[in-house]
Short mmCIF file of C-alpha atoms in Angstrom, two decimals:
data_model
loop_
_atom_site.label_atom_id
_atom_site.label_comp_id
_atom_site.label_asym_id
_atom_site.label_seq_id
_atom_site.Cartn_x
_atom_site.Cartn_y
_atom_site.Cartn_z
CA UNK A 23 167.86 -24.54 96.09
CA UNK A 24 167.43 -21.44 98.25
CA UNK A 25 164.38 -19.15 97.98
CA UNK A 26 164.99 -15.46 97.31
CA UNK A 27 162.63 -12.59 96.67
CA UNK A 28 163.29 -10.39 93.65
CA UNK A 29 164.68 -7.03 94.77
CA UNK A 30 164.63 -5.13 91.49
CA UNK A 31 163.92 -5.74 87.80
CA UNK A 32 165.26 -3.99 84.68
CA UNK A 33 163.03 -5.14 81.81
CA UNK A 34 164.97 -3.15 79.23
CA UNK A 35 168.20 -4.98 80.07
CA UNK A 36 166.52 -8.30 80.87
CA UNK A 37 168.08 -8.42 84.33
CA UNK A 38 166.94 -8.75 87.93
CA UNK A 39 168.57 -8.37 91.33
CA UNK A 40 168.24 -10.37 94.53
CA UNK A 41 169.54 -9.64 98.02
CA UNK A 42 171.49 -12.32 99.85
CA UNK A 43 172.09 -12.42 103.61
CA UNK A 44 174.96 -14.75 104.43
CA UNK A 45 173.79 -17.14 107.16
CA UNK A 46 175.11 -20.58 106.17
CA UNK A 47 176.95 -22.72 103.63
CA UNK A 48 174.54 -22.12 100.73
CA UNK A 49 174.37 -18.34 101.03
CA UNK A 50 178.14 -18.19 101.62
CA UNK A 51 178.66 -19.94 98.27
CA UNK A 52 176.16 -17.63 96.54
CA UNK A 53 177.83 -14.51 97.97
CA UNK A 54 181.15 -15.75 96.56
CA UNK A 55 179.87 -15.89 92.95
CA UNK A 56 182.05 -13.92 90.55
CA UNK A 57 180.90 -11.54 87.82
CA UNK A 58 179.84 -13.37 84.61
CA UNK A 59 179.73 -16.72 86.42
CA UNK A 60 176.92 -18.90 85.04
CA UNK A 61 174.46 -20.36 87.55
CA UNK A 62 171.18 -22.26 87.41
CA UNK A 63 168.03 -20.37 88.46
CA UNK A 64 164.52 -21.83 88.75
CA UNK A 65 161.65 -19.38 88.79
CA UNK A 66 159.60 -17.40 89.23
CA UNK A 67 157.88 -19.65 91.78
CA UNK A 68 154.95 -19.18 94.13
CA UNK A 69 152.19 -16.60 94.06
CA UNK A 70 153.09 -12.94 93.78
CA UNK A 71 151.16 -10.04 95.25
CA UNK A 72 148.16 -8.92 93.22
CA UNK A 73 148.10 -5.18 92.50
CA UNK A 74 144.78 -3.53 91.69
CA UNK A 75 144.29 -0.12 90.13
CA UNK A 76 142.37 2.27 92.38
CA UNK A 77 143.71 0.75 95.61
CA UNK A 78 146.21 2.23 98.06
CA UNK A 79 148.92 0.04 99.53
CA UNK A 80 150.99 -0.19 102.68
CA UNK A 81 154.19 -2.20 102.18
CA UNK A 82 155.86 -3.62 105.28
CA UNK A 83 159.32 -5.20 105.33
CA UNK A 84 161.32 -6.84 108.08
CA UNK A 85 164.92 -7.99 107.65
CA UNK A 86 165.52 -9.55 104.22
CA UNK A 87 161.86 -8.89 103.40
CA UNK A 88 163.12 -5.48 102.32
CA UNK A 89 164.23 -6.97 98.99
CA UNK A 90 160.84 -8.12 97.62
CA UNK A 91 159.16 -5.09 99.19
CA UNK A 92 161.59 -2.87 97.28
CA UNK A 93 160.46 -4.59 94.07
CA UNK A 94 156.81 -4.02 95.01
CA UNK A 95 157.67 -0.35 95.63
CA UNK A 96 159.24 -0.16 92.16
CA UNK A 97 156.14 -1.62 90.52
CA UNK A 98 153.70 0.61 92.42
CA UNK A 99 155.82 3.69 91.67
CA UNK A 100 155.92 2.84 87.95
CA UNK A 101 152.12 2.61 87.94
CA UNK A 102 151.74 5.83 89.98
CA UNK A 103 149.81 3.93 92.67
CA UNK A 104 149.73 5.61 96.09
CA UNK A 105 151.57 3.64 98.75
CA UNK A 106 153.55 3.87 101.97
CA UNK A 107 156.56 1.73 102.93
CA UNK A 108 157.52 0.69 106.46
CA UNK A 109 160.84 -1.05 107.10
CA UNK A 110 162.04 -2.64 110.33
CA UNK A 111 165.58 -3.67 111.27
CA UNK A 112 167.32 -4.68 114.49
CA UNK A 113 169.90 -1.87 114.25
CA UNK A 114 171.28 0.69 111.78
CA UNK A 115 174.11 -1.65 110.70
CA UNK A 116 171.50 -3.95 109.10
CA UNK A 117 169.71 -1.24 107.09
CA UNK A 118 169.69 -1.80 103.32
CA UNK A 119 167.67 -0.33 100.44
CA UNK A 120 166.25 2.41 102.62
CA UNK A 121 164.67 5.37 100.86
CA UNK A 122 164.04 8.73 102.56
CA UNK A 123 160.33 8.33 101.83
CA UNK A 124 160.15 5.08 103.84
CA UNK A 125 159.11 4.88 107.49
CA UNK A 126 162.16 3.35 109.18
CA UNK A 127 162.17 1.53 112.53
CA UNK A 128 164.94 -0.16 114.51
CA UNK A 129 164.56 -2.41 117.53
CA UNK A 130 167.31 -0.63 119.47
CA UNK A 131 166.34 2.87 118.33
CA UNK A 132 169.70 3.84 116.81
CA UNK A 133 167.98 4.88 113.54
CA UNK A 134 164.46 5.96 112.66
CA UNK A 135 161.61 5.14 115.05
CA UNK A 136 162.52 3.17 118.19
CA UNK A 137 160.46 0.00 117.94
CA UNK A 138 159.17 -2.48 115.39
CA UNK A 139 157.20 -2.28 112.16
CA UNK A 140 153.89 -1.94 114.00
CA UNK A 141 155.24 1.17 115.75
CA UNK A 142 156.06 2.52 112.30
CA UNK A 143 152.59 1.63 111.01
CA UNK A 144 151.05 3.59 113.88
CA UNK A 145 152.59 6.79 112.46
CA UNK A 146 150.67 6.57 109.16
CA UNK A 147 147.87 9.18 109.08
CA UNK A 148 144.32 7.86 109.32
CA UNK A 149 143.37 9.23 105.90
CA UNK A 150 146.15 7.14 104.29
CA UNK A 151 144.92 3.99 106.02
CA UNK A 152 141.41 4.18 104.60
CA UNK A 153 140.83 1.59 101.85
CA UNK A 154 144.48 0.53 101.92
CA UNK A 155 145.77 -3.02 101.42
CA UNK A 156 148.75 -4.23 103.47
CA UNK A 157 151.51 -6.32 101.88
CA UNK A 158 154.12 -7.76 104.21
CA UNK A 159 157.36 -9.74 103.90
CA UNK A 160 159.64 -10.65 106.80
CA UNK A 161 160.11 -13.00 109.74
CA UNK A 162 157.02 -15.02 110.68
CA UNK A 163 156.45 -13.37 114.11
CA UNK A 164 156.63 -9.93 112.46
CA UNK A 165 154.16 -10.92 109.74
CA UNK A 166 151.75 -12.25 112.37
CA UNK A 167 152.01 -8.97 114.28
CA UNK A 168 151.45 -6.93 111.12
CA UNK A 169 148.48 -9.15 110.21
CA UNK A 170 146.95 -8.51 113.64
CA UNK A 171 147.61 -4.77 113.25
CA UNK A 172 145.89 -4.77 109.86
CA UNK A 173 142.90 -6.71 111.23
CA UNK A 174 142.55 -4.23 114.10
CA UNK A 175 142.28 -1.44 111.51
CA UNK A 176 139.88 -3.35 109.26
CA UNK A 177 142.46 -3.75 106.48
CA UNK A 178 143.24 -6.74 104.28
CA UNK A 179 146.76 -8.07 104.76
CA UNK A 180 148.74 -10.31 102.41
CA UNK A 181 152.02 -11.90 103.51
CA UNK A 182 154.74 -13.62 101.51
CA UNK A 183 156.02 -16.93 102.87
CA UNK A 184 159.54 -18.10 102.08
CA UNK A 185 160.54 -21.71 102.66
CA UNK A 186 163.29 -24.00 101.43
CA UNK A 187 162.16 -25.83 98.29
CA UNK A 188 163.44 -29.01 96.68
CA UNK A 189 161.35 -29.00 93.50
CA UNK A 190 159.47 -25.66 93.39
CA UNK A 191 156.58 -27.17 91.40
CA UNK A 192 154.39 -28.64 94.16
CA UNK A 193 155.54 -32.27 94.21
CA UNK A 194 158.11 -32.66 97.00
CA UNK A 195 156.09 -31.00 99.85
CA UNK A 196 159.25 -29.58 101.44
CA UNK A 197 157.83 -26.02 101.52
CA UNK A 198 154.65 -26.89 103.43
CA UNK A 199 153.29 -24.25 105.84
CA UNK A 200 150.78 -24.80 108.64
CA UNK A 201 147.95 -22.26 108.47
CA UNK A 202 144.54 -21.69 110.01
CA UNK A 203 141.91 -23.81 108.28
CA UNK A 204 139.10 -22.12 106.38
CA UNK A 205 136.85 -25.19 106.62
CA UNK A 206 134.61 -25.65 109.65
CA UNK A 207 135.61 -28.38 112.08
CA UNK A 208 139.25 -28.17 111.06
CA UNK A 209 141.72 -26.06 113.07
CA UNK A 210 144.73 -26.18 110.77
CA UNK A 211 145.62 -27.20 107.24
CA UNK A 212 148.84 -27.41 105.27
CA UNK A 213 149.62 -25.49 102.07
CA UNK A 214 152.56 -25.48 99.67
CA UNK A 215 154.40 -22.14 99.45
CA UNK A 216 155.39 -22.78 95.84
CA UNK A 217 151.89 -23.41 94.50
CA UNK A 218 149.10 -22.58 96.94
CA UNK A 219 147.63 -19.33 98.18
CA UNK A 220 148.09 -19.71 101.89
CA UNK A 221 145.11 -17.91 103.47
CA UNK A 222 145.44 -16.99 107.17
CA UNK A 223 148.58 -17.54 109.23
#
């Protein structure tokens, strides 16, 4: 099984979309699926983001993290909840699901702001930052950087971890992540991406 974040949902039609980046054998096979081909899907798995009324949100996506962040944007928009979206890519050729309202960054500067997601976050006005909650999906180094940025601004930050899973129900321990321990006297602990809320990276 390969983990994918939901990119979009159409409740009326009973359908959902995912985004697939071809990087190996598994994703190559998935990208070759034909229309109306039947496949096996297990889900939803893991812990989704919690959305609270009365809060403002800052959504941050790096790479394929743009897909689940697009879904979060859809949900927040449908609930008329104020939010900003920051997307980071290496170059303009990799840009997908970009909306004109998003803050766009590229590492090489050939589109949007020259820099990474944190450079994009720095452009958000101070009044929009107040009482906001950060939600982030992307490569681990990027999520750590965004978490540090959020902490420096006194904001809560939630990240979404994606790992290969064998069972998806908490038994196999394939999707274990090493995180900072919350208990005193313990530096690190291990949590399951499919079942546990992971705390601090």
